[in-house]
Short mmCIF file of C-alpha atoms and ligand atoms in Angstrom, two decimals:
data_model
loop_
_atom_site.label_atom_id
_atom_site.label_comp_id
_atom_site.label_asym_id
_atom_site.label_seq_id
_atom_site.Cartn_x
_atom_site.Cartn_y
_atom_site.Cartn_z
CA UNK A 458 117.94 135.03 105.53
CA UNK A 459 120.66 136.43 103.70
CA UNK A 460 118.98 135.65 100.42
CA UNK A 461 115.61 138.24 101.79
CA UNK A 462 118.23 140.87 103.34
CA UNK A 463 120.29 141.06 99.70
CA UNK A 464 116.98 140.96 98.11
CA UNK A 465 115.46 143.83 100.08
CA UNK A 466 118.78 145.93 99.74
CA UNK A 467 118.73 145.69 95.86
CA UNK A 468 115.59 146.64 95.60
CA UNK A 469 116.02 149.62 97.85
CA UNK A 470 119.30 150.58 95.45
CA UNK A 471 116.59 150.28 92.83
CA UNK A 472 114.31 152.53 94.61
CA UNK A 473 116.80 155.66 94.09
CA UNK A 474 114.77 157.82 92.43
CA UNK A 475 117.89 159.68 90.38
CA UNK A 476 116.10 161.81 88.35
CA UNK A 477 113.62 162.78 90.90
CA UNK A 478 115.87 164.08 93.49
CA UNK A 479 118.06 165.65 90.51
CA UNK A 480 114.83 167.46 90.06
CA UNK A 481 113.57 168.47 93.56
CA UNK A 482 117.38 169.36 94.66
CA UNK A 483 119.02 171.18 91.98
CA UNK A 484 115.67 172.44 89.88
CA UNK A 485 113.36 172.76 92.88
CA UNK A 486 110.37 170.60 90.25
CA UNK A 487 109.43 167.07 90.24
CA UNK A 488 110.41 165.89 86.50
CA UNK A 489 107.47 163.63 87.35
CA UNK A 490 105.18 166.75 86.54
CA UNK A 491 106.76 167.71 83.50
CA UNK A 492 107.95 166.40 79.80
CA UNK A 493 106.33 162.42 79.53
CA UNK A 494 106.19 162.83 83.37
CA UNK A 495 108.80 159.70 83.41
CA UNK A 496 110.98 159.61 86.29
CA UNK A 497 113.81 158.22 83.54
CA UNK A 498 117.02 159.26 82.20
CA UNK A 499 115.23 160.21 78.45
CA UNK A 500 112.84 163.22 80.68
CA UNK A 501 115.14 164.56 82.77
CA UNK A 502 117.63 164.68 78.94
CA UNK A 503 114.22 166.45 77.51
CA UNK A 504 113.69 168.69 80.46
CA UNK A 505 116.62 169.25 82.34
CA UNK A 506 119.33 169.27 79.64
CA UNK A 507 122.13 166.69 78.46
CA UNK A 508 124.35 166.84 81.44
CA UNK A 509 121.61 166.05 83.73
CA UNK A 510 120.37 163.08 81.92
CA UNK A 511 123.73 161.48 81.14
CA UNK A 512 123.78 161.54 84.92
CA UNK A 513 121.17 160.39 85.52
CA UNK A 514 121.51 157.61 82.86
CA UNK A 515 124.47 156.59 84.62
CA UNK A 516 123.40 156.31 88.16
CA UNK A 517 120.18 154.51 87.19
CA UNK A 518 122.71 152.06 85.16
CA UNK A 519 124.41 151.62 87.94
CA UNK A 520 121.82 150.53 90.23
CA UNK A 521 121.25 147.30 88.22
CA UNK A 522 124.77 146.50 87.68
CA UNK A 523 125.55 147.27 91.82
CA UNK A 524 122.29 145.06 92.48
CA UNK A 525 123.57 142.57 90.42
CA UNK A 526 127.25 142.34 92.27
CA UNK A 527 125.35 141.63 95.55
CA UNK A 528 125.50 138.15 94.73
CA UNK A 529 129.35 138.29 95.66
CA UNK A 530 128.21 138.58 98.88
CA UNK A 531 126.69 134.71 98.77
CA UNK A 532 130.32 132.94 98.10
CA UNK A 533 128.21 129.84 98.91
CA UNK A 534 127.28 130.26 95.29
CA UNK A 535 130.46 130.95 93.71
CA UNK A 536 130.95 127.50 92.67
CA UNK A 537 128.19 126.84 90.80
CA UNK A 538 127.65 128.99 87.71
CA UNK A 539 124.06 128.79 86.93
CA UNK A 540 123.25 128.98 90.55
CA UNK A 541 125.23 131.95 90.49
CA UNK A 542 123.73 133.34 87.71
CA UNK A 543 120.39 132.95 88.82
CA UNK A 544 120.96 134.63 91.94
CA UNK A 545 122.31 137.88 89.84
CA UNK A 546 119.39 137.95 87.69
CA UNK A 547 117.02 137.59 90.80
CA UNK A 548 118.96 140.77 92.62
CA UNK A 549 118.94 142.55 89.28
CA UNK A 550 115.08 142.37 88.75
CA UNK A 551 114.70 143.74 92.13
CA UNK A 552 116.14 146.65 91.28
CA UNK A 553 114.56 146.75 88.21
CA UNK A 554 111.20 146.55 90.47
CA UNK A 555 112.37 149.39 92.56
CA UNK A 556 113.28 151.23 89.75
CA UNK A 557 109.97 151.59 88.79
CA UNK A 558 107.83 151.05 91.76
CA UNK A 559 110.20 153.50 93.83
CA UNK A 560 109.95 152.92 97.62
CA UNK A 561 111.59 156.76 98.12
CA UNK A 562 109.50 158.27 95.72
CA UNK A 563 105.70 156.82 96.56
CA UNK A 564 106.37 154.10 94.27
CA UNK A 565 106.10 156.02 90.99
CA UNK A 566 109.02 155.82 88.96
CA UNK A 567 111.28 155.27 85.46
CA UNK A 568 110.25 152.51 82.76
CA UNK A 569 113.02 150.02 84.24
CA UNK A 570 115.77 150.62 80.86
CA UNK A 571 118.64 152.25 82.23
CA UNK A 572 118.25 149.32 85.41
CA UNK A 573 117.91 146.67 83.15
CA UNK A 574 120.68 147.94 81.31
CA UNK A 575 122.66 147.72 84.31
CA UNK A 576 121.84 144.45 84.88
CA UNK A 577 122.88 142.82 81.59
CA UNK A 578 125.92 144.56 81.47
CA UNK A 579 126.87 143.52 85.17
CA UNK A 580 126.02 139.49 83.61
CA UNK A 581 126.84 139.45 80.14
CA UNK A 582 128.91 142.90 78.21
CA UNK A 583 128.28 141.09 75.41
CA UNK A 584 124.76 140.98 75.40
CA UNK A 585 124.50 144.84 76.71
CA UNK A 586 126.74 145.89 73.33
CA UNK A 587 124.36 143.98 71.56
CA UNK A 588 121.37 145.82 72.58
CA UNK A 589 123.33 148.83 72.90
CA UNK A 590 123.90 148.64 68.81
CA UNK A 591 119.86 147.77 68.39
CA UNK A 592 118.99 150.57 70.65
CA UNK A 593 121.08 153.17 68.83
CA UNK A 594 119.90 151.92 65.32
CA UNK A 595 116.94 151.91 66.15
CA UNK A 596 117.45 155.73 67.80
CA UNK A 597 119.25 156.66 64.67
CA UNK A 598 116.55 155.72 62.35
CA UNK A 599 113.14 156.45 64.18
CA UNK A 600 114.99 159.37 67.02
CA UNK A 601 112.10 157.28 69.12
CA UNK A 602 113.92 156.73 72.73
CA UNK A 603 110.72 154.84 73.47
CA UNK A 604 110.89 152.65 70.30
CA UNK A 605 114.60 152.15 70.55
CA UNK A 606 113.85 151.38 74.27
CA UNK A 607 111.47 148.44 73.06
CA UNK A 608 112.98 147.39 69.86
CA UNK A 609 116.16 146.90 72.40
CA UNK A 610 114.65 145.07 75.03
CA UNK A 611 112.91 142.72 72.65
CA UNK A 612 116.17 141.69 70.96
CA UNK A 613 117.51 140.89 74.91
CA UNK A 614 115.63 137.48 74.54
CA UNK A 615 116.19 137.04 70.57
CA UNK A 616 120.43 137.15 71.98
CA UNK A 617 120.13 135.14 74.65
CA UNK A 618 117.81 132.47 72.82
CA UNK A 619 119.09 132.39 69.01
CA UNK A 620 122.09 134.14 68.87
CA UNK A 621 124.06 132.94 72.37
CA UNK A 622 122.35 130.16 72.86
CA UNK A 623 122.33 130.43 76.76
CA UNK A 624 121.38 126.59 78.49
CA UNK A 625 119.95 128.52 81.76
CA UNK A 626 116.10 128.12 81.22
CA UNK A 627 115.59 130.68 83.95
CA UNK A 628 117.54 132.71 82.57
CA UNK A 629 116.00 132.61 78.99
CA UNK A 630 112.43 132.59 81.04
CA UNK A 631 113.75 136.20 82.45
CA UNK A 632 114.77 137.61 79.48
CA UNK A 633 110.91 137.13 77.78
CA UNK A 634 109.76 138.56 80.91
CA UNK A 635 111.89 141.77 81.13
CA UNK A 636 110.93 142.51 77.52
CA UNK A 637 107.07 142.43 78.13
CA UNK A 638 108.12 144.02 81.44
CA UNK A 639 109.43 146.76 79.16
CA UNK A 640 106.77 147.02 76.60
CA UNK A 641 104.00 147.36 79.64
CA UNK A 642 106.09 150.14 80.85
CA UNK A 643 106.00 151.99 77.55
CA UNK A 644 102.03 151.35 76.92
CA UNK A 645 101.93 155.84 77.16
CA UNK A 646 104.87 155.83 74.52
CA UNK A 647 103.57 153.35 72.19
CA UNK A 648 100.02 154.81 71.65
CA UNK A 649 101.76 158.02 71.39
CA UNK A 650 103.87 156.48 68.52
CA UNK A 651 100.68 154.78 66.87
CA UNK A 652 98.97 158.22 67.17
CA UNK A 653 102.16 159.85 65.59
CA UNK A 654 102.09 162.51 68.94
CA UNK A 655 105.51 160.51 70.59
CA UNK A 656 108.63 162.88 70.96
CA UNK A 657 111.59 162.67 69.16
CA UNK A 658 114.78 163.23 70.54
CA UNK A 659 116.43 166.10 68.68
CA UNK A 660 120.29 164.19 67.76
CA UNK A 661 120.76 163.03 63.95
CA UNK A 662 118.36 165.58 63.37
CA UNK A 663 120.33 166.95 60.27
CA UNK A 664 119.39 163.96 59.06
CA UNK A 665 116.16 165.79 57.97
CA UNK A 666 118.23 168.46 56.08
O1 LIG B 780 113.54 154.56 79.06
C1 LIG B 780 112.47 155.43 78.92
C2 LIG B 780 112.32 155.78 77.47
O2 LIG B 780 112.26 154.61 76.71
C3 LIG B 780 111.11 156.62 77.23
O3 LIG B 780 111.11 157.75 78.07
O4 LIG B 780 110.40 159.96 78.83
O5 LIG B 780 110.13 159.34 76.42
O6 LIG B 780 108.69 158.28 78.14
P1 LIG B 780 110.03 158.87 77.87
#
């Protein structure tokens, strides 16, 4: 029972809808009716300023990193480490789910990034600097939030596969599945990237200069 209760109550920490009620209780809009209309940390940067979406960045981080600490609250599991680990990853995707299927926020929500971000760097730091250095590569190169978002959460499987070499076959069956998870949640950005009409974000741009 336990198990359904932690379930439901990472999912609901998912659910927080950060940037929306940033939004509806400081700005008096829905960020869902403005910029991509993405209830994410990149919109409310492009609409409501920096400050705003570094805030919003960090509370949606920590939703999957909280979600993921549930698990502390099943000691039964403490002793055995893929068990353990298993039982994170399950929490985490939940409020990954919620993060994008929103229970507060009739169930339309981010693209899951900041969440999942959360959640790898609540299992493995490692792993999150990892992607952290493809995502900002990536963002330094293309200034695509939505490609680096991608590119990112496709090298999440490529790390835990090649590079770590994790022995958890759930756990490599998860990270495949969070980065389709991710590309289906960016099927707006990456037509808007194919048709060259996808914002950039405007850092590095003196780049250009
Ligand atoms: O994490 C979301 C980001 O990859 C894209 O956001 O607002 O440009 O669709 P947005």
């Amino acid at each position: 029972m336990n198990y359904v209760l932690l379930f439901l109550a990472a999912y609901c920490l998912g659910s927080i809808p950060t940037a929306v009620w940033v939004s509806k209780g400081f700005f008096g809009i829905d960020i869902r009716d403005y910029g991509s209309g993405n209830a994410g940390a990149t919109n409310t940067f492009r609409v409501l300023g920096p400050r705003w979406g570094s805030f919003v960045m960090i509370c949606d981080s920590l939703k999957g990193f909280l979600a993921v600490k549930l698990a502390l609250f099943l000691p039964q599991f403490a002793d055995n480490d893929i068990a353990f680990l298993n039982i994170q990853l399950i929490f985490g995707i939940a409020a990954v789910l919620g993060h994008i299927f929103p229970v507060w926020a009739n169930f339309r929500g981010g693209k899951g990034v900041a969440t999942l971000f959360g959640l790898v760097i609540g299992i493995s730091p490692w792993t999150a600097l990892a992607c952290s250095g493809i995502f900002l590569l990536v963002l330094y190169l293309t200034r695509f939030v939505s490609l680096s978002s991608i590119l990112a959460s496709l090298a999440f499987p490529v790390f835990i596969l090649v590079i770590f070499n994790v022995d958890n076959h759930f756990y490599r069956v998860f990270a495949v599945a969070v980065a389709l998870l991710v590309i289906l949640t960016h099927q707006k950005n990456i037509g808007r990237i194919l048709k060259g009409a996808e914002n950039k974000v405007p850092i590095f741009k003196n780049r250009d200069r």
